[in-house]
mmCIF file of C-alpha atoms in Angstrom:
data_model
loop_
_atom_site.group_PDB
_atom_site.id
_atom_site.type_symbol
_atom_site.label_atom_id
_atom_site.label_comp_id
_atom_site.label_asym_id
_atom_site.label_seq_id
_atom_site.Cartn_x
_atom_site.Cartn_y
_atom_site.Cartn_z
ATOM 1 C CA MET A 243 0.000 0.000 0.000
ATOM 2 C CA PHE A 244 1.282 3.441 -0.937
ATOM 3 C CA SER A 245 1.746 5.750 2.076
ATOM 4 C CA LEU A 246 1.393 9.484 1.703
ATOM 5 C CA SER A 247 4.146 11.634 3.173
ATOM 6 C CA LEU A 248 5.025 15.290 3.447
ATOM 7 C CA ASP A 249 7.597 14.964 0.659
ATOM 8 C CA PRO A 250 6.402 17.282 -2.155
ATOM 9 C CA THR A 251 8.071 15.197 -4.866
ATOM 10 C CA SER A 252 6.322 12.036 -3.732
ATOM 11 C CA VAL A 253 2.982 13.860 -3.455
ATOM 12 C CA GLN A 254 3.446 15.343 -6.945
ATOM 13 C CA GLN A 255 4.054 11.879 -8.381
ATOM 14 C CA PHE A 256 0.997 10.421 -6.633
ATOM 15 C CA LEU A 257 -1.272 13.230 -7.828
ATOM 16 C CA PHE A 258 0.103 12.998 -11.384
ATOM 17 C CA GLU A 259 -0.522 9.247 -11.522
ATOM 18 C CA LYS A 260 -4.092 9.751 -10.274
ATOM 19 C CA ASN A 261 -4.734 12.580 -12.746
ATOM 20 C CA TRP A 262 -5.721 14.829 -9.836
ATOM 21 C CA LEU A 263 -3.730 17.839 -11.068
ATOM 22 C CA PHE A 264 -4.585 20.517 -13.581
ATOM 23 C CA PRO A 265 -2.342 20.831 -16.652
ATOM 24 C CA GLU A 266 1.050 22.293 -15.652
ATOM 25 C CA GLU A 267 0.026 22.300 -11.983
ATOM 26 C CA GLU A 268 2.955 21.702 -9.631
ATOM 27 C CA VAL A 269 3.146 20.964 -5.920
ATOM 28 C CA GLN A 270 5.097 23.727 -4.207
ATOM 29 C CA GLN A 271 4.635 22.965 -0.530
ATOM 30 C CA THR A 272 2.998 20.488 1.827
ATOM 31 C CA GLU A 273 2.141 20.972 5.483
ATOM 32 C CA VAL A 274 0.155 19.437 8.310
ATOM 33 C CA PRO A 275 -3.064 21.499 8.550
ATOM 34 C CA GLY A 276 -3.726 20.706 12.213
ATOM 35 C CA ALA A 277 -3.491 18.110 14.929
ATOM 36 C CA GLY A 278 -5.341 14.947 13.949
ATOM 37 C CA ASN A 279 -5.961 11.623 15.611
ATOM 38 C CA MET A 280 -7.232 9.063 13.139
ATOM 39 C CA ASN A 281 -5.687 9.743 9.731
ATOM 40 C CA PHE A 282 -2.660 11.126 7.900
ATOM 41 C CA THR A 283 -3.732 14.524 6.622
ATOM 42 C CA ILE A 284 -1.791 17.171 4.701
ATOM 43 C CA ARG A 285 -2.475 20.465 3.002
ATOM 44 C CA VAL A 286 -1.043 20.649 -0.512
ATOM 45 C CA ASN A 287 -0.162 24.052 -1.952
ATOM 46 C CA THR A 288 0.390 24.190 -5.705
ATOM 47 C CA ASN A 289 0.996 26.991 -8.165
ATOM 48 C CA ARG A 290 -2.771 27.008 -8.792
ATOM 49 C CA ARG A 291 -4.571 26.284 -5.513
ATOM 50 C CA SER A 292 -4.515 24.415 -2.216
ATOM 51 C CA PHE A 293 -6.378 21.277 -1.166
ATOM 52 C CA ILE A 294 -6.344 18.583 1.490
ATOM 53 C CA LEU A 295 -5.209 14.974 1.105
ATOM 54 C CA LYS A 296 -6.305 12.467 3.720
ATOM 55 C CA GLN A 297 -5.266 8.828 3.923
ATOM 56 C CA SER A 298 -6.375 6.163 6.383
ATOM 57 C CA ARG A 299 -3.930 3.401 7.301
ATOM 58 C CA PRO A 300 -4.440 0.136 9.211
ATOM 59 C CA TYR A 301 -3.889 1.896 12.536
ATOM 60 C CA VAL A 302 -4.830 5.086 14.368
ATOM 61 C CA GLU A 303 -2.364 7.763 13.280
ATOM 62 C CA LYS A 304 -1.951 9.198 16.792
ATOM 63 C CA TYR A 305 -1.800 5.745 18.400
ATOM 64 C CA PRO A 306 -0.004 3.409 15.932
ATOM 65 C CA GLN A 307 -0.372 0.540 18.411
ATOM 66 C CA VAL A 308 -4.168 0.680 17.960
ATOM 67 C CA PRO A 309 -5.395 -1.158 14.837
ATOM 68 C CA ALA A 310 -8.117 0.557 12.807
ATOM 69 C CA PRO A 311 -9.981 -0.170 9.551
ATOM 70 C CA ALA A 312 -7.689 0.847 6.700
ATOM 71 C CA ASP A 313 -10.580 1.935 4.464
ATOM 72 C CA ARG A 314 -12.271 4.276 6.950
ATOM 73 C CA VAL A 315 -11.829 7.410 4.824
ATOM 74 C CA LEU A 316 -13.974 5.713 2.199
ATOM 75 C CA ARG A 317 -16.855 5.903 4.669
ATOM 76 C CA GLU A 318 -16.051 9.586 5.077
ATOM 77 C CA GLY A 319 -16.274 9.884 1.300
ATOM 78 C CA GLU A 320 -19.717 8.249 1.387
ATOM 79 C CA PHE A 321 -20.790 10.745 4.044
ATOM 80 C CA TYR A 322 -19.772 13.672 1.834
ATOM 81 C CA GLY A 323 -21.557 12.031 -1.068
ATOM 82 C CA LEU A 324 -24.805 12.122 0.902
ATOM 83 C CA THR A 325 -24.386 15.570 2.422
ATOM 84 C CA ALA A 326 -23.622 17.023 -1.019
ATOM 85 C CA ARG A 327 -27.316 16.457 -1.804
ATOM 86 C CA ILE A 328 -28.454 18.953 0.867
ATOM 87 C CA SER A 329 -27.323 22.546 0.467
ATOM 88 C CA GLU A 330 -27.481 23.309 4.214
ATOM 89 C CA LEU A 331 -25.043 20.451 4.811
ATOM 90 C CA SER A 332 -22.741 20.863 1.821
ATOM 91 C CA ALA A 333 -22.277 24.527 2.733
ATOM 92 C CA ARG A 334 -20.716 23.469 6.061
ATOM 93 C CA THR A 335 -18.602 20.512 4.939
ATOM 94 C CA PRO A 336 -15.597 20.286 2.613
ATOM 95 C CA GLN A 337 -16.306 19.354 -0.994
ATOM 96 C CA LEU A 338 -15.071 15.911 -2.010
ATOM 97 C CA LEU A 339 -12.849 16.464 -5.053
ATOM 98 C CA ALA A 340 -11.607 12.934 -5.718
ATOM 99 C CA ILE A 341 -11.299 9.546 -4.068
ATOM 100 C CA ASP A 342 -8.785 6.727 -4.482
ATOM 101 C CA GLN A 343 -10.542 3.546 -3.363
ATOM 102 C CA GLU A 344 -7.450 1.361 -3.658
ATOM 103 C CA GLN A 345 -5.120 3.522 -1.551
ATOM 104 C CA SER A 346 -7.840 4.947 0.758
ATOM 105 C CA VAL A 347 -7.085 8.576 -0.074
ATOM 106 C CA LEU A 348 -9.463 11.524 -0.299
ATOM 107 C CA GLN A 349 -8.808 14.815 -2.050
ATOM 108 C CA LEU A 350 -10.862 17.474 -0.279
ATOM 109 C CA GLU A 351 -11.558 21.165 -0.576
ATOM 110 C CA ASP A 352 -9.258 23.239 1.613
ATOM 111 C CA LEU A 353 -11.491 25.206 3.970
ATOM 112 C CA GLY A 354 -8.677 27.670 4.601
ATOM 113 C CA VAL A 355 -6.660 28.510 7.648
ATOM 114 C CA GLY A 356 -8.792 27.895 10.677
ATOM 115 C CA SER A 357 -8.736 26.325 14.088
ATOM 116 C CA ASP A 358 -10.830 23.691 15.732
ATOM 117 C CA PHE A 359 -12.617 24.228 19.026
ATOM 118 C CA THR A 360 -10.301 22.193 21.264
ATOM 119 C CA GLY A 361 -9.265 25.432 22.972
ATOM 120 C CA MET A 362 -12.556 25.043 24.836
ATOM 121 C CA TYR A 363 -10.919 22.453 27.092
ATOM 122 C CA ALA A 364 -8.320 24.948 28.297
ATOM 123 C CA GLY A 365 -10.910 27.615 28.935
ATOM 124 C CA ASN A 366 -9.817 29.584 25.877
ATOM 125 C CA LYS A 367 -13.143 29.376 24.096
ATOM 126 C CA GLN A 368 -16.663 29.831 25.381
ATOM 127 C CA LEU A 369 -19.365 28.933 22.921
ATOM 128 C CA SER A 370 -21.849 31.657 22.136
ATOM 129 C CA THR A 371 -25.524 30.976 21.631
ATOM 130 C CA LYS A 372 -24.892 31.632 17.936
ATOM 131 C CA ASP A 373 -22.170 28.944 17.866
ATOM 132 C CA VAL A 374 -24.480 26.419 19.509
ATOM 133 C CA ILE A 375 -27.290 27.195 17.078
ATOM 134 C CA GLU A 376 -24.953 26.753 14.087
ATOM 135 C CA LEU A 377 -23.723 23.405 15.414
ATOM 136 C CA LEU A 378 -27.190 22.159 16.267
ATOM 137 C CA ASP A 379 -28.777 23.335 13.023
ATOM 138 C CA PHE A 380 -26.215 21.270 11.108
ATOM 139 C CA ALA A 381 -26.894 18.236 13.296
ATOM 140 C CA LEU A 382 -30.670 18.628 13.006
ATOM 141 C CA VAL A 383 -30.606 18.801 9.200
ATOM 142 C CA LEU A 384 -28.197 15.865 9.086
ATOM 143 C CA HIS A 385 -30.358 13.735 11.377
ATOM 144 C CA ASP A 386 -33.660 14.572 9.688
ATOM 145 C CA SER A 387 -32.703 14.480 5.987
ATOM 146 C CA PHE A 388 -31.996 10.819 5.267
ATOM 147 C CA GLU A 389 -34.511 8.773 7.238
ATOM 148 C CA ALA A 390 -36.200 7.658 3.996
ATOM 149 C CA LEU A 391 -32.917 6.666 2.338
ATOM 150 C CA PRO A 392 -32.960 3.142 0.849
ATOM 151 C CA ASN A 393 -31.038 0.546 2.842
ATOM 152 C CA ALA A 394 -28.569 0.091 0.000
ATOM 153 C CA GLU A 395 -27.377 3.691 0.419
ATOM 154 C CA ARG A 396 -27.169 3.687 4.216
ATOM 155 C CA ILE A 397 -23.748 3.825 5.826
ATOM 156 C CA THR A 398 -23.358 1.063 8.399
ATOM 157 C CA ASN A 399 -19.619 1.597 9.011
ATOM 158 C CA ARG A 400 -19.588 -1.604 11.039
ATOM 159 C CA ALA A 401 -15.825 -1.868 11.435
ATOM 160 C CA MET A 402 -15.399 1.671 12.723
ATOM 161 C CA ARG A 403 -18.362 1.280 15.042
ATOM 162 C CA THR A 404 -16.802 -1.861 16.469
ATOM 163 C CA LEU A 405 -13.581 0.055 17.121
ATOM 164 C CA ASN A 406 -15.432 2.987 18.661
ATOM 165 C CA HIS A 407 -17.593 0.678 20.762
ATOM 166 C CA GLU A 408 -14.478 -0.857 22.310
ATOM 167 C CA HIS A 409 -13.071 2.520 23.322
ATOM 168 C CA ILE A 410 -16.350 4.081 24.466
ATOM 169 C CA PHE A 411 -18.303 1.277 26.103
ATOM 170 C CA HIS A 412 -15.760 -1.382 27.098
ATOM 171 C CA TYR A 413 -12.081 -0.524 27.537
ATOM 172 C CA PRO A 414 -12.494 2.403 29.974
ATOM 173 C CA PHE A 415 -14.517 0.241 32.354
ATOM 174 C CA VAL A 416 -12.135 -2.736 32.512
ATOM 175 C CA ASN A 417 -10.007 -3.142 35.632
ATOM 176 C CA GLU A 418 -6.280 -3.351 34.912
ATOM 177 C CA ASN A 419 -6.687 -2.576 31.217
ATOM 178 C CA GLY A 420 -3.010 -1.664 30.937
ATOM 179 C CA MET A 421 -3.495 2.100 31.052
ATOM 180 C CA ASP A 422 -1.943 3.978 33.975
ATOM 181 C CA LEU A 423 -4.233 6.950 34.575
ATOM 182 C CA ASP A 424 -1.767 8.415 37.041
ATOM 183 C CA GLN A 425 0.360 9.239 33.990
ATOM 184 C CA VAL A 426 -2.514 11.499 32.924
ATOM 185 C CA LEU A 427 -3.009 13.023 36.387
ATOM 186 C CA PRO A 428 -1.730 11.690 39.722
ATOM 187 C CA GLY A 429 -4.575 10.191 41.726
ATOM 188 C CA LEU A 430 -6.807 9.554 38.719
ATOM 189 C CA GLU A 431 -6.224 5.771 38.741
ATOM 190 C CA LYS A 432 -7.576 5.416 42.274
ATOM 191 C CA SER A 433 -10.431 7.792 41.505
ATOM 192 C CA ALA A 434 -11.518 5.652 38.555
ATOM 193 C CA ALA A 435 -11.806 2.488 40.673
ATOM 194 C CA PRO A 436 -15.365 3.168 41.958
ATOM 195 C CA VAL A 437 -16.562 3.570 38.368
ATOM 196 C CA ARG A 438 -14.925 0.357 37.199
ATOM 197 C CA GLN A 439 -16.264 -1.578 40.191
ATOM 198 C CA ASN A 440 -19.869 -0.364 39.868
ATOM 199 C CA SER A 441 -21.746 -3.337 38.431
ATOM 200 C CA GLN A 442 -24.999 -1.397 37.979
ATOM 201 C CA LEU A 443 -23.216 1.298 36.008
ATOM 202 C CA LYS A 444 -21.367 -1.226 33.865
ATOM 203 C CA HIS A 445 -24.612 -3.040 33.048
ATOM 204 C CA ARG A 446 -26.174 0.242 31.903
ATOM 205 C CA VAL A 447 -23.097 1.055 29.812
ATOM 206 C CA LYS A 448 -23.289 -2.396 28.210
ATOM 207 C CA THR A 449 -26.933 -1.782 27.264
ATOM 208 C CA LEU A 450 -26.089 1.614 25.775
ATOM 209 C CA GLY A 451 -23.267 0.008 23.806
ATOM 210 C CA GLU A 452 -25.727 -2.445 22.299
ATOM 211 C CA GLN A 453 -27.956 0.468 21.270
ATOM 212 C CA TYR A 454 -24.964 2.149 19.671
ATOM 213 C CA LEU A 455 -24.157 -0.966 17.627
ATOM 214 C CA ALA A 456 -27.754 -1.388 16.459
ATOM 215 C CA ASP A 457 -28.656 0.378 13.216
ATOM 216 C CA GLY A 458 -30.891 3.414 13.598
ATOM 217 C CA PRO A 459 -32.862 5.900 11.515
ATOM 218 C CA CYS A 460 -30.599 8.963 11.415
ATOM 219 C CA LEU A 461 -27.365 9.772 9.633
ATOM 220 C CA LEU A 462 -24.891 10.741 12.350
ATOM 221 C CA HIS A 463 -21.501 12.410 12.088
ATOM 222 C CA GLY A 464 -20.426 9.905 14.720
ATOM 223 C CA ASP A 465 -17.776 12.007 16.501
ATOM 224 C CA TYR A 466 -19.480 15.357 17.049
ATOM 225 C CA PHE A 467 -17.036 17.046 19.400
ATOM 226 C CA PRO A 468 -14.857 20.199 19.358
ATOM 227 C CA GLY A 469 -12.084 18.520 17.359
ATOM 228 C CA SER A 470 -14.543 18.085 14.470
ATOM 229 C CA TRP A 471 -15.760 21.687 14.557
ATOM 230 C CA LEU A 472 -13.613 24.077 12.538
ATOM 231 C CA GLN A 473 -13.800 27.850 12.892
ATOM 232 C CA THR A 474 -13.039 29.415 9.529
ATOM 233 C CA PRO A 475 -13.339 32.938 8.109
ATOM 234 C CA ARG A 476 -16.619 31.769 6.554
ATOM 235 C CA GLY A 477 -18.078 30.407 9.777
ATOM 236 C CA ILE A 478 -18.165 26.995 11.447
ATOM 237 C CA ARG A 479 -17.442 23.977 9.263
ATOM 238 C CA ILE A 480 -17.762 20.289 10.152
ATOM 239 C CA ILE A 481 -14.925 17.866 9.357
ATOM 240 C CA ASP A 482 -13.696 14.308 10.019
ATOM 241 C CA PRO A 483 -16.887 12.206 9.807
ATOM 242 C CA GLU A 484 -15.044 8.865 9.494
ATOM 243 C CA PHE A 485 -17.143 7.448 12.377
ATOM 244 C CA CYS A 486 -20.410 8.245 10.561
ATOM 245 C CA PHE A 487 -23.284 5.747 10.607
ATOM 246 C CA PHE A 488 -27.055 5.488 10.754
ATOM 247 C CA GLY A 489 -28.058 5.336 14.401
ATOM 248 C CA PRO A 490 -29.922 7.092 17.233
ATOM 249 C CA ARG A 491 -29.848 10.876 17.249
ATOM 250 C CA GLU A 492 -29.464 10.734 21.036
ATOM 251 C CA PHE A 493 -25.926 9.393 20.659
ATOM 252 C CA GLU A 494 -24.854 12.416 18.595
ATOM 253 C CA LEU A 495 -26.426 14.937 20.914
ATOM 254 C CA GLY A 496 -25.110 13.076 23.950
ATOM 255 C CA VAL A 497 -21.535 13.345 22.672
ATOM 256 C CA MET A 498 -21.959 17.070 22.092
ATOM 257 C CA LEU A 499 -23.456 17.610 25.558
ATOM 258 C CA ALA A 500 -20.611 15.650 27.141
ATOM 259 C CA HIS A 501 -18.016 17.941 25.625
ATOM 260 C CA LEU A 502 -19.880 21.016 26.766
ATOM 261 C CA LYS A 503 -19.527 19.580 30.272
ATOM 262 C CA LEU A 504 -15.891 18.577 29.841
ATOM 263 C CA SER A 505 -15.017 22.060 28.620
ATOM 264 C CA THR A 506 -16.912 23.644 31.533
ATOM 265 C CA GLN A 507 -19.276 25.591 29.327
ATOM 266 C CA PRO A 508 -21.892 27.451 31.386
ATOM 267 C CA ASP A 509 -24.901 25.442 32.521
ATOM 268 C CA ALA A 510 -27.093 27.900 30.631
ATOM 269 C CA ILE A 511 -25.394 26.949 27.348
ATOM 270 C CA GLN A 512 -25.780 23.231 28.087
ATOM 271 C CA ASP A 513 -29.463 23.683 28.949
ATOM 272 C CA PHE A 514 -30.012 25.821 25.860
ATOM 273 C CA ALA A 515 -28.462 23.187 23.578
ATOM 274 C CA LEU A 516 -30.730 20.439 24.888
ATOM 275 C CA ALA A 517 -33.853 22.625 24.753
ATOM 276 C CA TYR A 518 -33.072 23.941 21.246
ATOM 277 C CA TYR A 519 -32.654 20.468 19.779
ATOM 278 C CA ARG A 520 -35.741 19.095 21.556
ATOM 279 C CA GLN A 521 -37.810 22.008 20.251
ATOM 280 C CA LYS A 522 -36.878 21.170 16.650
ATOM 281 C CA SER A 523 -36.970 17.351 16.636
ATOM 282 C CA PRO A 524 -38.210 14.536 18.880
ATOM 283 C CA LEU A 525 -35.632 13.507 21.449
ATOM 284 C CA ASP A 526 -35.372 11.009 24.307
ATOM 285 C CA ASP A 527 -33.725 13.295 26.867
ATOM 286 C CA GLY A 528 -32.840 10.467 29.230
ATOM 287 C CA LEU A 529 -31.113 8.475 26.503
ATOM 288 C CA ALA A 530 -29.162 11.520 25.328
ATOM 289 C CA GLN A 531 -28.021 12.270 28.877
ATOM 290 C CA SER A 532 -27.015 8.620 29.373
ATOM 291 C CA PHE A 533 -24.872 8.663 26.228
ATOM 292 C CA ALA A 534 -23.400 11.970 27.460
ATOM 293 C CA ALA A 535 -22.492 10.365 30.784
ATOM 294 C CA VAL A 536 -20.678 7.495 29.065
ATOM 295 C CA GLU A 537 -18.771 9.933 26.846
ATOM 296 C CA VAL A 538 -17.702 11.957 29.890
ATOM 297 C CA LEU A 539 -16.421 8.831 31.632
ATOM 298 C CA ARG A 540 -14.567 7.430 28.639
ATOM 299 C CA ARG A 541 -12.839 10.753 28.036
ATOM 300 C CA LEU A 542 -11.757 10.914 31.670
ATOM 301 C CA ILE A 543 -10.639 7.303 32.214
ATOM 302 C CA GLY A 544 -10.198 5.898 28.701
ATOM 303 C CA LEU A 545 -7.499 5.981 26.049
ATOM 304 C CA ALA A 546 -8.821 8.938 24.043
ATOM 305 C CA GLN A 547 -7.685 11.653 26.418
ATOM 306 C CA LEU A 548 -8.369 15.343 25.831
ATOM 307 C CA PRO A 549 -6.181 18.394 26.591
ATOM 308 C CA LEU A 550 -8.157 19.033 29.768
ATOM 309 C CA THR A 551 -7.029 21.489 32.418
ATOM 310 C CA LEU A 552 -9.492 20.131 34.993
ATOM 311 C CA SER A 553 -8.183 19.404 38.472
ATOM 312 C CA LEU A 554 -8.516 15.948 40.002
ATOM 313 C CA GLU A 555 -11.385 17.203 42.150
ATOM 314 C CA GLU A 556 -13.213 18.548 39.086
ATOM 315 C CA ARG A 557 -12.765 15.236 37.273
ATOM 316 C CA ILE A 558 -14.054 13.305 40.267
ATOM 317 C CA SER A 559 -17.089 15.592 40.371
ATOM 318 C CA LEU A 560 -17.823 14.911 36.698
ATOM 319 C CA MET A 561 -17.401 11.161 37.251
ATOM 320 C CA ASP A 562 -19.805 11.309 40.190
ATOM 321 C CA GLN A 563 -22.383 13.203 38.103
ATOM 322 C CA ALA A 564 -22.069 10.694 35.265
ATOM 323 C CA THR A 565 -22.371 7.776 37.685
ATOM 324 C CA ARG A 566 -25.588 9.206 39.127
ATOM 325 C CA THR A 567 -27.016 9.656 35.625
ATOM 326 C CA LEU A 568 -26.262 6.048 34.695
ATOM 327 C CA THR A 569 -27.458 4.447 37.937
ATOM 328 C CA SER A 570 -30.504 6.526 38.872
#
């Protein structure tokens, strides 16, 4: 399998062989557009334009020891194929320019210099009501636009869901899973023990995991958190839908709510987000809050850590809140 690199000569040759360049177009520079977890992603600057190349390999780019489906960007390509049909969605996602099925490479529109919303975790970004409305309006249109889609066109993304299920609903709750949480923050390993030893909580998490794996009616982004929200000069754009699938809308909203909590957004913003979505589309509040609780726990005691600045006491408080949600 060919592996993309930052070497402009190699990239030029790949693009030439795929016929993805304009006549007399030459690669002048390549760069990493931002911190990514799952895939190898570069910005390509030519003498004519700039665009993004993204390749998925048989492992998680940030964690090479973690195997992952090598063709996952093809599912992302399918997602963009569907959202291109709806103007409200295509206006907020990058245009798919080309796709190489054999090498699992996408050529995408470059949305320009921007930054994701991960600064929220360090207290550097507080969402405005306008931000929340933009994010929720995208999610609402996404969830409500494809319920009548024929089964043959639905994205199941079974392999990626299996991977995600392991790291959301199983691994964080296993005693002695090989991860030393004290390397994240001293005292966190001991603080996680009550969660991992709570049989009622673990049973509820198992049930929620089964709901996640079951096919549902709505097209979901699948990883709707600040790292997938890009602030650009033209407004918020949504990227990295490689975990997309048809499932329950409550999972998507639950993930978003969890990250509002993890980034200590004001309670008023969290309440507004839930009320705004519920006003527009039917929602099982309890299910959404349960998925949110699981996402909070897995981000605190699982492998997929965030750049949190929360103290140990604040993390324990969030774990206690999530435990109450899942066991009440």
